[in-house]
Tab-separated table of C-alpha atoms and ligand atoms in Angstrom:
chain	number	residue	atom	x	y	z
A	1	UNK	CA	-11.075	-6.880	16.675
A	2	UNK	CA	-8.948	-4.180	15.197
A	3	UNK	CA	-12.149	-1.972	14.542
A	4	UNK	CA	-13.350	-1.911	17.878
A	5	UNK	CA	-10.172	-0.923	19.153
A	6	UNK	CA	-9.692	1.879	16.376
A	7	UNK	CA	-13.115	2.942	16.830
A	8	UNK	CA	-11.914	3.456	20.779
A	9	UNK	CA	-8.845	4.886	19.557
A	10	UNK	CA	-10.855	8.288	17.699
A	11	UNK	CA	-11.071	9.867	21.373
A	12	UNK	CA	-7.756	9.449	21.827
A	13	UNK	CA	-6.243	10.775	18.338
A	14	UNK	CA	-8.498	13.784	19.355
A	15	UNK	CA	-6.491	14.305	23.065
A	16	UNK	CA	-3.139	13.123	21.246
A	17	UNK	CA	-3.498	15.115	18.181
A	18	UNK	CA	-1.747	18.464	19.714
A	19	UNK	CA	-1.964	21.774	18.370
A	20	UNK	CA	-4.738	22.060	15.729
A	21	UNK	CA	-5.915	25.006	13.180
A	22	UNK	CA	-9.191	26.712	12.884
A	23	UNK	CA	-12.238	24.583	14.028
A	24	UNK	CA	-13.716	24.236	10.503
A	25	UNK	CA	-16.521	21.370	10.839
A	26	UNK	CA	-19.075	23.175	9.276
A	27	UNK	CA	-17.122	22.996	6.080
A	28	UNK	CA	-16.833	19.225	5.809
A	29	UNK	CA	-18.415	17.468	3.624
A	30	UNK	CA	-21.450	15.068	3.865
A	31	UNK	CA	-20.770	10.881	2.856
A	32	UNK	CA	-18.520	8.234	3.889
A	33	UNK	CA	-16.029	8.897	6.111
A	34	UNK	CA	-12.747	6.170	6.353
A	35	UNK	CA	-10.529	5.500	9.235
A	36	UNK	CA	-6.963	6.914	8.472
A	37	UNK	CA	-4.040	6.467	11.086
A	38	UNK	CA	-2.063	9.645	12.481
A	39	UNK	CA	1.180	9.895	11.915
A	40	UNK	CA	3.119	10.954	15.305
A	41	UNK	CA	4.490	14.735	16.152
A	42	UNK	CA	7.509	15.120	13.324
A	43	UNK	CA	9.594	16.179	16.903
A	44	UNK	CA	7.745	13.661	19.550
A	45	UNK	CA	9.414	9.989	18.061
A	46	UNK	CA	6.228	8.114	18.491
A	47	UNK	CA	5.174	6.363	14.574
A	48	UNK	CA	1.798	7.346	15.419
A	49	UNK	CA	-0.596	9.235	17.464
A	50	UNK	CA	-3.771	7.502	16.881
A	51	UNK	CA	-6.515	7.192	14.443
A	52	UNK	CA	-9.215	9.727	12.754
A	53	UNK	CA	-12.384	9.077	10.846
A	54	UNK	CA	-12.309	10.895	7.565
A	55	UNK	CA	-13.842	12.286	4.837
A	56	UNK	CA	-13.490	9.206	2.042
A	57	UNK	CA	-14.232	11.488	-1.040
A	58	UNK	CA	-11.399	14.286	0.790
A	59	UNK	CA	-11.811	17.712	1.251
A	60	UNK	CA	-14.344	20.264	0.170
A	61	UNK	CA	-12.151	22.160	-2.026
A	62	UNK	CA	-11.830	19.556	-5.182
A	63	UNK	CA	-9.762	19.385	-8.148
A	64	UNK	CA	-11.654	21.625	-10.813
A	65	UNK	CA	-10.712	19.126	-13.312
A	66	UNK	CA	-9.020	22.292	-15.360
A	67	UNK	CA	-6.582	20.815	-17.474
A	68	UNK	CA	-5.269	21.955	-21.180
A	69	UNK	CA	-5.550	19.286	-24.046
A	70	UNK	CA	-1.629	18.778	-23.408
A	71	UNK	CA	-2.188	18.450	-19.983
A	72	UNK	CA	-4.744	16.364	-20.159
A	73	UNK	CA	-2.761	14.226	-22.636
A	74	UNK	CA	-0.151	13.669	-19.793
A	75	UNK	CA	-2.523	13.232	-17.188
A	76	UNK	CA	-2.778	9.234	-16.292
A	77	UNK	CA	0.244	8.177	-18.037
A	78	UNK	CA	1.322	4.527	-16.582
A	79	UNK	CA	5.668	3.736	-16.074
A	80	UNK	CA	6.982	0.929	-14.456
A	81	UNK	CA	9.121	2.171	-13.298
A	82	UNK	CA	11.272	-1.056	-11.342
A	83	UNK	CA	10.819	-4.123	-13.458
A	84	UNK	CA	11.066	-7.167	-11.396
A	85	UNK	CA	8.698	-9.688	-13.450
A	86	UNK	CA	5.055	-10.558	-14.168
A	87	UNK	CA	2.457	-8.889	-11.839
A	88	UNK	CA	1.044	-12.116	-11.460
A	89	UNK	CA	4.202	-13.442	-9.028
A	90	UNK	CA	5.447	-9.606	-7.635
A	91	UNK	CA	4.308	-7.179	-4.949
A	92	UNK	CA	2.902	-4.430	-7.258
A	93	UNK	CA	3.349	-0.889	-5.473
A	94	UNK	CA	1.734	2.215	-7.484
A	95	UNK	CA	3.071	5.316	-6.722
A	96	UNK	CA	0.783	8.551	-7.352
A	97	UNK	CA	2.100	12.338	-7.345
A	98	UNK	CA	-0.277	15.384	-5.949
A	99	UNK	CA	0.396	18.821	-6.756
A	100	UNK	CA	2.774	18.073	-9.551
A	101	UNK	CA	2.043	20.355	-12.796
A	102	UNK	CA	2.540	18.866	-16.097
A	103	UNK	CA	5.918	20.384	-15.798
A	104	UNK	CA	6.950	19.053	-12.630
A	105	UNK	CA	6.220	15.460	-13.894
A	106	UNK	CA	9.778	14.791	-14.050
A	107	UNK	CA	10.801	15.683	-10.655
A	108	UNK	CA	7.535	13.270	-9.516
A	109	UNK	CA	9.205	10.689	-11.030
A	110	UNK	CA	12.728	11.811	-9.409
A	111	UNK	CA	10.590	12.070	-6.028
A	112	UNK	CA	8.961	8.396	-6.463
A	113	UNK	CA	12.613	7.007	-7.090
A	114	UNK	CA	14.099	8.576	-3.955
A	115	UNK	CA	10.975	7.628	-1.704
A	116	UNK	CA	11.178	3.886	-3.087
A	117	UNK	CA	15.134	4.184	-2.170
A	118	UNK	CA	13.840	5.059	1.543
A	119	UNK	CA	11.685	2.351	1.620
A	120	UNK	CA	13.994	-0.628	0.340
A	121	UNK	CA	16.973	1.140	2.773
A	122	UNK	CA	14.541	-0.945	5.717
A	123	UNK	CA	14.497	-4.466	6.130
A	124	UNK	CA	13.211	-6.873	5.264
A	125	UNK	CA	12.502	-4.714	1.646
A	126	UNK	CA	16.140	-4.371	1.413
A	127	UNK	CA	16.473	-8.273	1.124
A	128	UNK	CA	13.589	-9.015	-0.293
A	129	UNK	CA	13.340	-5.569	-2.848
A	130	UNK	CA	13.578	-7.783	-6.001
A	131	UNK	CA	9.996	-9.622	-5.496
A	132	UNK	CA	8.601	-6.077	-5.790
A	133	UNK	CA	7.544	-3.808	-9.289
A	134	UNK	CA	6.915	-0.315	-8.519
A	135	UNK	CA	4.406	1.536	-11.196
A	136	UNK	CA	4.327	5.132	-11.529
A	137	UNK	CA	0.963	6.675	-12.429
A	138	UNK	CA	0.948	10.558	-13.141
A	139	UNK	CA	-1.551	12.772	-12.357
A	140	UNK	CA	-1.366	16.291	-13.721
A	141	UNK	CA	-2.596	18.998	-11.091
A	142	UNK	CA	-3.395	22.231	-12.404
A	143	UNK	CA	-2.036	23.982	-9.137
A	144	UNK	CA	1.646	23.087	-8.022
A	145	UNK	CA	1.490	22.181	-4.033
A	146	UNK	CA	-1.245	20.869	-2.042
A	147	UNK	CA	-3.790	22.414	-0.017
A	148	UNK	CA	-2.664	23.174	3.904
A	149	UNK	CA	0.467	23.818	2.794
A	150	UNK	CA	1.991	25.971	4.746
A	151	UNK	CA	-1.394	27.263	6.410
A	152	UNK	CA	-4.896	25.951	6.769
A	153	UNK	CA	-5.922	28.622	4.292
A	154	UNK	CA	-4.106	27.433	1.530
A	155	UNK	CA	-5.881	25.568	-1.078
A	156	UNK	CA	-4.789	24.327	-4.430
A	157	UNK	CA	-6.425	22.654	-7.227
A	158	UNK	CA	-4.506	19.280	-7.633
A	159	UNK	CA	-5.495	16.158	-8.759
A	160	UNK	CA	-6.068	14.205	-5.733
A	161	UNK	CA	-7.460	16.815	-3.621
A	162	UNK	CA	-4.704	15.909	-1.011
A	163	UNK	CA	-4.555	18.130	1.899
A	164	UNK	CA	-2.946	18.963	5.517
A	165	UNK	CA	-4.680	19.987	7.992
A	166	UNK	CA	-7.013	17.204	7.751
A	167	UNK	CA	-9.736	17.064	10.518
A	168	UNK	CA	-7.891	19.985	12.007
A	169	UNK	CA	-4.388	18.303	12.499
A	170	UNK	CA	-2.116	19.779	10.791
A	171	UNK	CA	0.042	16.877	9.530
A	172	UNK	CA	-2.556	14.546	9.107
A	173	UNK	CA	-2.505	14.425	5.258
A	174	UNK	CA	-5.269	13.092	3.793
A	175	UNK	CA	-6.391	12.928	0.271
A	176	UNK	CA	-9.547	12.033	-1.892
A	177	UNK	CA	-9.778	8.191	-2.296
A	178	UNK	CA	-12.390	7.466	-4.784
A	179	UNK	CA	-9.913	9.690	-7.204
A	180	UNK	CA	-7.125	7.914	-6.337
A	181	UNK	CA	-9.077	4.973	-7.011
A	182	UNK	CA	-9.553	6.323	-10.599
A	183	UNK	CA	-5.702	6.611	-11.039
A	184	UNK	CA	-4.757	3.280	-9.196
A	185	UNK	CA	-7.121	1.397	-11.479
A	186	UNK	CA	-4.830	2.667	-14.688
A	187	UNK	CA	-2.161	0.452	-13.554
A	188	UNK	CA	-1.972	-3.151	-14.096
A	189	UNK	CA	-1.915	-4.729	-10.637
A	190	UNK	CA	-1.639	-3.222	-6.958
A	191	UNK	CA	-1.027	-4.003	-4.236
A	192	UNK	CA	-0.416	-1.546	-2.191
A	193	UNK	CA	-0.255	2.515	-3.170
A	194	UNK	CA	1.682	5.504	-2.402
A	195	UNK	CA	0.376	8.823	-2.957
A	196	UNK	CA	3.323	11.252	-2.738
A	197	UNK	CA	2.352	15.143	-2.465
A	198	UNK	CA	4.465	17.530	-4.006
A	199	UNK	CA	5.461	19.534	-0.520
A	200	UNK	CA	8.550	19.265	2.001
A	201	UNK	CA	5.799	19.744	4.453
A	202	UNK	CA	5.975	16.629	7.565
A	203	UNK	CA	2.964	14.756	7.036
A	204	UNK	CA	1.136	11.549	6.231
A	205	UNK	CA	-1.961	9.043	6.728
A	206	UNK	CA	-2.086	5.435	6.630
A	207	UNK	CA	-5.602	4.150	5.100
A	208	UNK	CA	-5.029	0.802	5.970
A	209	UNK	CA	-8.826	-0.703	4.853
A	210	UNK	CA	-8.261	-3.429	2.129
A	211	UNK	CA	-9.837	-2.023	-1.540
A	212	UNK	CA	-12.741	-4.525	-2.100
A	213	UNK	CA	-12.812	-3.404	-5.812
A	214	UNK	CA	-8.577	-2.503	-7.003
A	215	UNK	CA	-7.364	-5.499	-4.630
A	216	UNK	CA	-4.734	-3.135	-2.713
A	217	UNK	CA	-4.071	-3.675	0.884
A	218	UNK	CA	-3.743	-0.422	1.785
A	219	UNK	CA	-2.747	3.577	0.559
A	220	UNK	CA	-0.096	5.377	2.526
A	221	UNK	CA	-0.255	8.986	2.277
A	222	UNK	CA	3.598	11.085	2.181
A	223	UNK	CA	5.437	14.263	1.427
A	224	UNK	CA	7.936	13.916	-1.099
A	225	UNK	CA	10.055	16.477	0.438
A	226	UNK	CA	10.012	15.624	4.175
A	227	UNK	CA	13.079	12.579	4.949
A	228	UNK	CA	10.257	11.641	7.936
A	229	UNK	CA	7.466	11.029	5.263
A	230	UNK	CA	9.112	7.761	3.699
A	231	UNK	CA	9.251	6.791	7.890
A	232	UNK	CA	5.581	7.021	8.006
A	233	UNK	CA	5.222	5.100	4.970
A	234	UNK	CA	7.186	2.213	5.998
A	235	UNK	CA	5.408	2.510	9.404
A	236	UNK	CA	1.829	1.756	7.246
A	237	UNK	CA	2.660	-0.982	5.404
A	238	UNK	CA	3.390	-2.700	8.855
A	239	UNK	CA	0.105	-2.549	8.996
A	240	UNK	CA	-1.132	-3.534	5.900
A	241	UNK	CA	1.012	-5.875	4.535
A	242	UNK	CA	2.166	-7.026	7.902
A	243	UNK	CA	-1.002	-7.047	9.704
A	244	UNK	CA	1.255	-5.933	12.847
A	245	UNK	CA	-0.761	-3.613	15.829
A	246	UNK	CA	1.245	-0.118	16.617
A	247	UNK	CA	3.216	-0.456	19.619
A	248	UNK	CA	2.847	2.854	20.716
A	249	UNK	CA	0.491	3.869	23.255
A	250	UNK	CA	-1.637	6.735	24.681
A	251	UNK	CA	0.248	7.539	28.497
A	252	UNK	CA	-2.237	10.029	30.472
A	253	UNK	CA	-4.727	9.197	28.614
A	254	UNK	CA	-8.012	7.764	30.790
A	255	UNK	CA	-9.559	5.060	28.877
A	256	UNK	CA	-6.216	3.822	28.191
A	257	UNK	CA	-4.429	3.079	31.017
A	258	UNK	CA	-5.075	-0.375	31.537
A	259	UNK	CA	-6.291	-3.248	28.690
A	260	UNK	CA	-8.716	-5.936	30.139
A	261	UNK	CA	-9.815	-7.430	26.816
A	262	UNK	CA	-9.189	-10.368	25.137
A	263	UNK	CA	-5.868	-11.434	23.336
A	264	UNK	CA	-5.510	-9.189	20.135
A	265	UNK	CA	-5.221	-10.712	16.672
A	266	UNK	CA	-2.056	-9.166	15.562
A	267	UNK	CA	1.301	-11.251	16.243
A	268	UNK	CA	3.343	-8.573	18.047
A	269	UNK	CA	0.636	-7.377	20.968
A	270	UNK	CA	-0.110	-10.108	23.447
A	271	UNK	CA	-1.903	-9.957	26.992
A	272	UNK	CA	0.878	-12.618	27.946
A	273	UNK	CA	3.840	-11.324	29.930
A	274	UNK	CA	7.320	-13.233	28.937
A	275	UNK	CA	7.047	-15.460	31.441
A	276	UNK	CA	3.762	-16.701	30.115
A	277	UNK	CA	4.117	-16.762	27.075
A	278	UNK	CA	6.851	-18.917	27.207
A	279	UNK	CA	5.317	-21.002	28.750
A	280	UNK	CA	2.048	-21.207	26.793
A	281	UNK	CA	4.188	-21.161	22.943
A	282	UNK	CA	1.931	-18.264	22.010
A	283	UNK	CA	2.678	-15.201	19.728
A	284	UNK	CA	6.573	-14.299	19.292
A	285	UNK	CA	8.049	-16.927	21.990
A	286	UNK	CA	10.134	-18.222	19.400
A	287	UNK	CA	11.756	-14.641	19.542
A	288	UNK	CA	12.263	-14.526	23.098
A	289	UNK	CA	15.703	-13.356	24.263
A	290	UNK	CA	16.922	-12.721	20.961
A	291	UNK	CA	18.591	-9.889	19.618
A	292	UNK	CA	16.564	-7.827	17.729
A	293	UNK	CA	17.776	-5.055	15.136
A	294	UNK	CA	15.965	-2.173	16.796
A	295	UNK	CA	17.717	-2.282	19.647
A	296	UNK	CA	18.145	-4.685	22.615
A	297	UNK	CA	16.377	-8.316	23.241
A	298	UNK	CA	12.913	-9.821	22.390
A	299	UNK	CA	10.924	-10.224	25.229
A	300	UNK	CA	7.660	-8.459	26.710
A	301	UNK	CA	7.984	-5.156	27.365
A	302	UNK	CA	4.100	-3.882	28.521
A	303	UNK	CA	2.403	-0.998	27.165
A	304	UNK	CA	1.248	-1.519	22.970
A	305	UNK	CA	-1.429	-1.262	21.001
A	306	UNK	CA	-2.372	1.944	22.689
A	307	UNK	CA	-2.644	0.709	25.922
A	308	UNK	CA	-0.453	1.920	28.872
A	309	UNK	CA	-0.857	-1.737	30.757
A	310	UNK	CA	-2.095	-5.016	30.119
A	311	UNK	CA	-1.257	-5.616	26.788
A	312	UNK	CA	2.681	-6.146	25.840
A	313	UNK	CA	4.861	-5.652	22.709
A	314	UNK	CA	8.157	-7.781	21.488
A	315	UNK	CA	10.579	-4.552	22.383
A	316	UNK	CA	11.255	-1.382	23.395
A	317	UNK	CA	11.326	1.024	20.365
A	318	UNK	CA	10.728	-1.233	16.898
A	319	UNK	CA	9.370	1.008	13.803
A	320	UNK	CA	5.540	0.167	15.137
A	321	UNK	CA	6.920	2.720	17.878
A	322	UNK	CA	9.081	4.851	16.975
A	323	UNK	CA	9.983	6.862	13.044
A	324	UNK	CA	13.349	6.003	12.175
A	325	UNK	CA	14.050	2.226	13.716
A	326	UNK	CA	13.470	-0.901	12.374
A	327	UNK	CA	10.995	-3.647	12.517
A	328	UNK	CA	11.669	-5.795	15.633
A	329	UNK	CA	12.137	-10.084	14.727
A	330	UNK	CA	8.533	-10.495	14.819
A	331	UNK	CA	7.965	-7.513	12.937
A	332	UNK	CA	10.720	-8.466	10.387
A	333	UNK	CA	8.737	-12.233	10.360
A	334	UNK	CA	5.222	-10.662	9.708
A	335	UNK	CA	6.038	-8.915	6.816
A	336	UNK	CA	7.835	-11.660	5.170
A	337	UNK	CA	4.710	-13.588	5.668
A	338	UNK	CA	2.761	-10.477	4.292
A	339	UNK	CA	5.379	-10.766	1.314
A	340	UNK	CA	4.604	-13.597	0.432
A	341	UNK	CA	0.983	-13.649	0.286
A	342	UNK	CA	1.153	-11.707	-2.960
A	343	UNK	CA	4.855	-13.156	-4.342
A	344	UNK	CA	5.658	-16.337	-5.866
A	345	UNK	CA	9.486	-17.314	-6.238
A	346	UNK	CA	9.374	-18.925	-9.219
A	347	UNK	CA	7.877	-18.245	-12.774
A	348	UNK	CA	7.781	-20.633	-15.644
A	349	UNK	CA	9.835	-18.973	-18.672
A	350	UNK	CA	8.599	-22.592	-20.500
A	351	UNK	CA	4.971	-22.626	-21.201
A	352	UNK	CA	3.750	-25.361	-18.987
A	353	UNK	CA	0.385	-26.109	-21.070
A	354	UNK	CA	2.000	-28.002	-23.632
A	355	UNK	CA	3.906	-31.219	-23.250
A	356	UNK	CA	7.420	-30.720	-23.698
A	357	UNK	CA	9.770	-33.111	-25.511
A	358	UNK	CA	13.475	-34.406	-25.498
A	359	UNK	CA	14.653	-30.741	-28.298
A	360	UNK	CA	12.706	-28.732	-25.406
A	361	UNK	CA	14.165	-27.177	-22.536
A	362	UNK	CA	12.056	-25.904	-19.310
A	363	UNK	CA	13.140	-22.796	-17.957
A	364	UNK	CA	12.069	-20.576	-14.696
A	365	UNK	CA	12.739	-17.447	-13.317
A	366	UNK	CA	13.970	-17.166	-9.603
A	367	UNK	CA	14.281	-13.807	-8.317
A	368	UNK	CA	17.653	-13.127	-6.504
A	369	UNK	CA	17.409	-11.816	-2.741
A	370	UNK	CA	19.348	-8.716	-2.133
A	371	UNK	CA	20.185	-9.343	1.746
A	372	UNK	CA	23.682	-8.570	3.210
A	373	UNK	CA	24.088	-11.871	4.310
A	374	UNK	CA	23.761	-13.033	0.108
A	375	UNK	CA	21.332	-15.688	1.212
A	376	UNK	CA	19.898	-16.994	-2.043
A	377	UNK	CA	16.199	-19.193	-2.649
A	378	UNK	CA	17.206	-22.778	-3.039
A	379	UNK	CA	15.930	-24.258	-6.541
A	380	UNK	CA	15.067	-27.942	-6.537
A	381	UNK	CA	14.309	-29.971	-9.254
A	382	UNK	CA	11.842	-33.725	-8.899
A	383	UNK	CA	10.663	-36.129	-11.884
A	384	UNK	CA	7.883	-37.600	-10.376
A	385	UNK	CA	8.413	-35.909	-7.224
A	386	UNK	CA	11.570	-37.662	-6.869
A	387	UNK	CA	14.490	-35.280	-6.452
A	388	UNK	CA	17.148	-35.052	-9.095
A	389	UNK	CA	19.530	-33.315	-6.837
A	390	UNK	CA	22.461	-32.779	-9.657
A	391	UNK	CA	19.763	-29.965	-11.387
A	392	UNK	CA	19.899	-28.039	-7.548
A	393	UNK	CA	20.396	-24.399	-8.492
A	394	UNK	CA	19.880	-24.853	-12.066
A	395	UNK	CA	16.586	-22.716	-13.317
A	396	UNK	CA	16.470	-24.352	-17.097
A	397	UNK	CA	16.947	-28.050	-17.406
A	398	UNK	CA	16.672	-29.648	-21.253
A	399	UNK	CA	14.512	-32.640	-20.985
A	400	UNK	CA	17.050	-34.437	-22.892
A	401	UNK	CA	19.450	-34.369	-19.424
A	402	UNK	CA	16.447	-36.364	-17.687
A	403	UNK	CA	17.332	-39.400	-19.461
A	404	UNK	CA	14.026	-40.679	-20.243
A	405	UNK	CA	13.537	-44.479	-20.772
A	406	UNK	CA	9.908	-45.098	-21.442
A	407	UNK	CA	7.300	-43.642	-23.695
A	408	UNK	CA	4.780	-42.655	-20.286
A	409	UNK	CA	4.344	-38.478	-19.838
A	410	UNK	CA	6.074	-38.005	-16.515
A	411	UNK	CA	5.898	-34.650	-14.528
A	412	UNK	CA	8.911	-32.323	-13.995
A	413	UNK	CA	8.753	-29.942	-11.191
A	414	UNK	CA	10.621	-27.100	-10.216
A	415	UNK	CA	10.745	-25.714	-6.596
A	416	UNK	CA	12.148	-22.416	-5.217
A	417	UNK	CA	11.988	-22.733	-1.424
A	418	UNK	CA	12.984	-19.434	1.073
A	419	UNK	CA	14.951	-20.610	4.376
A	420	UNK	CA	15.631	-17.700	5.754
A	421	UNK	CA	16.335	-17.894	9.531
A	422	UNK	CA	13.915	-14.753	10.063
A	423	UNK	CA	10.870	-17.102	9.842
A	424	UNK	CA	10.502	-19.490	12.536
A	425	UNK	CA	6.609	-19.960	12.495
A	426	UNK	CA	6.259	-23.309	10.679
A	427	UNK	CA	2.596	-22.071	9.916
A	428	UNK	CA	4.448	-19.203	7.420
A	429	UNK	CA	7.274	-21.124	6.483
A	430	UNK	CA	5.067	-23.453	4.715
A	431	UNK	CA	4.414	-20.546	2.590
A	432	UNK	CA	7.734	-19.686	1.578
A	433	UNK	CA	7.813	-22.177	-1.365
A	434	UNK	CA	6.522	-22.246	-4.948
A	435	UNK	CA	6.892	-24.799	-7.889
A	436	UNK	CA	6.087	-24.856	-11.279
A	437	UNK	CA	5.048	-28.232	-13.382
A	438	UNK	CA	5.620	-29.557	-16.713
A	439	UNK	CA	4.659	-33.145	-18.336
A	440	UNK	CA	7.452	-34.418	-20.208
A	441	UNK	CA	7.912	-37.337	-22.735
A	442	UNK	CA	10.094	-38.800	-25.320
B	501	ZN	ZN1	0.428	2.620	13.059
């Protein structure tokens, strides 16, 4: 569903797109090309202004691969650089510089700090911030900048080809994915990648394909240097982790004035007016009427997913519309969901494959939640799956304390269960639970 409308959606990225450089299509290259989305005018508000069908392996002017042996020494070094637990339960985010000598490694590092900052600033990563690790992978360039920066004739030899002016627009910034592929694969787990270009230059893309081979949902393309960038960012990872639709659309432009289609997949664009949806308990009517933290109530408000009419969206101006907001309640509830699909909330510290015995003492980890409200993950302990509700809160309980009276293994479990009230679908809160085991005996 989403391809056939982003395959729609190249005509109008090409009317949308504004003022672009030199016509230059003799110069790209042959191969795959990806789908990327456009980030909006850095002046014009919108999160997006459509989508563009790119070269996957970048642009013609490549990385010479000219490094020094100390350079080259530097070149694919792996930090983790926030800690938050086993890759195995977390959200693993790998953050790539472009442009960045050897020297300027330190100020990538600086630069992947202060764009993480930007990121966990939005909810619902401020809350939920400690179920993420964020790896650092450097990548030495031999020039310092990226290509397109400031002019369409500027090109630089970095080490992910990154460039502006992509497909003629000048802040489309687009980069060379099979490389990046080569540096994401260096760190342990991800999830979902940032490649930050060494420029204060407005710009970004969202490549929001799942990688069938490194497991990421999706690489968002930023400036390091531009405050807008991390917006853009933020903006992708709707889409990827979220699965949410933009809520922006293309005014003026012909074939998408009115939607006559089926109902789209994605949870926050609906062909169902208010009204309707009410009535029918589809999408975000759970939502309705509330207040949302973007401004105003929940409700339909038409025009979304590109479309002028016919297709509606949960509010005005959430962060799938406009740079700088937030994520509307549905939005917020998606990417909870979309959390959750790579974190678990608890993580034996006890081995569980060995039986433990009355000296032993099982212990889990339970990440804290970081929200202003200090909501916390409720931890439950069952022997037998019968609750022993004096162990609630407790993450290490000494099999001693279970008092024991027979000589049969019996099961101990541990549960940490989310119930926070920005998840109302019962379909995701089912998913906001995990548990660890143990057999226990005399
Ligand atoms: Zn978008």
């Amino acid at each position: 569903m989403r391809a056939a409308v982003a395959t729609l959606c190249v005509t109008a990225a090409l009317v949308a797109a504004g003022p672009t450089g030199p016509a230059d299509a003799a110069a790209a290259p042959a191969g795959p090309r990806i789908e990327v989305e456009i980030p909006g005018p850095e002046h014009g508000g919108d999160a997006g202004s459509g989508h563009a069908r790119v070269p996957a392996a970048g642009s013609p002017a490549k990385a010479s691969g000219r490094l020094s042996p100390a350079e080259r020494s530097a070149d694919g070094q792996v930090t983790k650089m926030i800690d938050n637990g086993s890759s195995a339960d977390r959200l693993d985010v790998v953050v790539i510089g472009d442009g960045y000598t050897a020297a300027e490694l330190a100020r990538f590092h600086t630069d992947a700090e202060q764009k993480w900052a930007e990121v966990t600033a939005v909810e619902p990563y401020t809350t939920y911030r400690n179920l993420f690790n964020v790896w650092t992978v450097d990548a030495v360039s031999h020039d310092s900048g990226v290509s397109g920066d400031p002019d369409p004739a500027t090109v630089r030899d970095t080490a992910l080809g990154s460039y502006f002016w992509c497909e003629n627009i000048e802040r489309l910034l687009c980069v060379d994915q099979p490389k990046v592929d080569t540096y994401v694969a260096k760190a342990p787990a991800a999830d979902l990648v940032i490649v930050l270009a060494n420029s204060a230059k407005y710009g970004g893309a969202g490549y929001n394909e799942p990688s069938a081979t490194l497991g990421y949902e999706g690489i968002s393309t930023a400036s390091a240097g531009h405050p807008k960038s991390g917006q853009v960012a933020i903006h992708e990872t709707g889409h990827s982790l979220g699965k949410l639709a933009d809520e922006y659309f293309y005014p003026g432009v012909p074939d998408y004035e009115k939607y006559t289609g089926p109902e789209p997949g994605e949870s926050n664009s609906s062909v169902l007016p208010a009204d309707r949806m009410a009535a029918q308990r589809a999408k975000w009517y759970r939502w309705l009427g509330e207040e949302s933290p973007d401004g105003g109530t929940v409700g339909g408000y038409e025009g979304g997913n590109y479309f002028v009419t016919g297709l509606y969206r949960p509010t005005d101006n959430s962060l799938m519309r406009v740079l700088g907001k937030p994520f509307n309640l549905p939005g917020v509830e998606s990417m909870i969901a979309g959390f959750y699909q790579h974190a678990r909330i608890v993580t034996p510290l006890t081995p569980t494959d060995r039986t433990l015995r009355l000296r032993h003492k099982a212990k889990a980890a339970v990440p804290k939640l970081a929200g202003a409200d200090g909501r916390q993950l409720v931890v439950r302990w069952y022997l037998d799956g019968r609750e022993l509700r004096r162990f609630e809160g407790r993450t290490e309980v000494s099999v001693a304390e279970l008092w024991l009276f027979d000589l049969r293994t019996h099961r101990l479990t541990v549960t940490a269960e989310d119930r926070t009230p920005s998840v109302r679908d019962p379909k995701v809160v089912r998913t906001l639970r995990s548990s660890v085991d143990w057999d226990v005996r005399l």
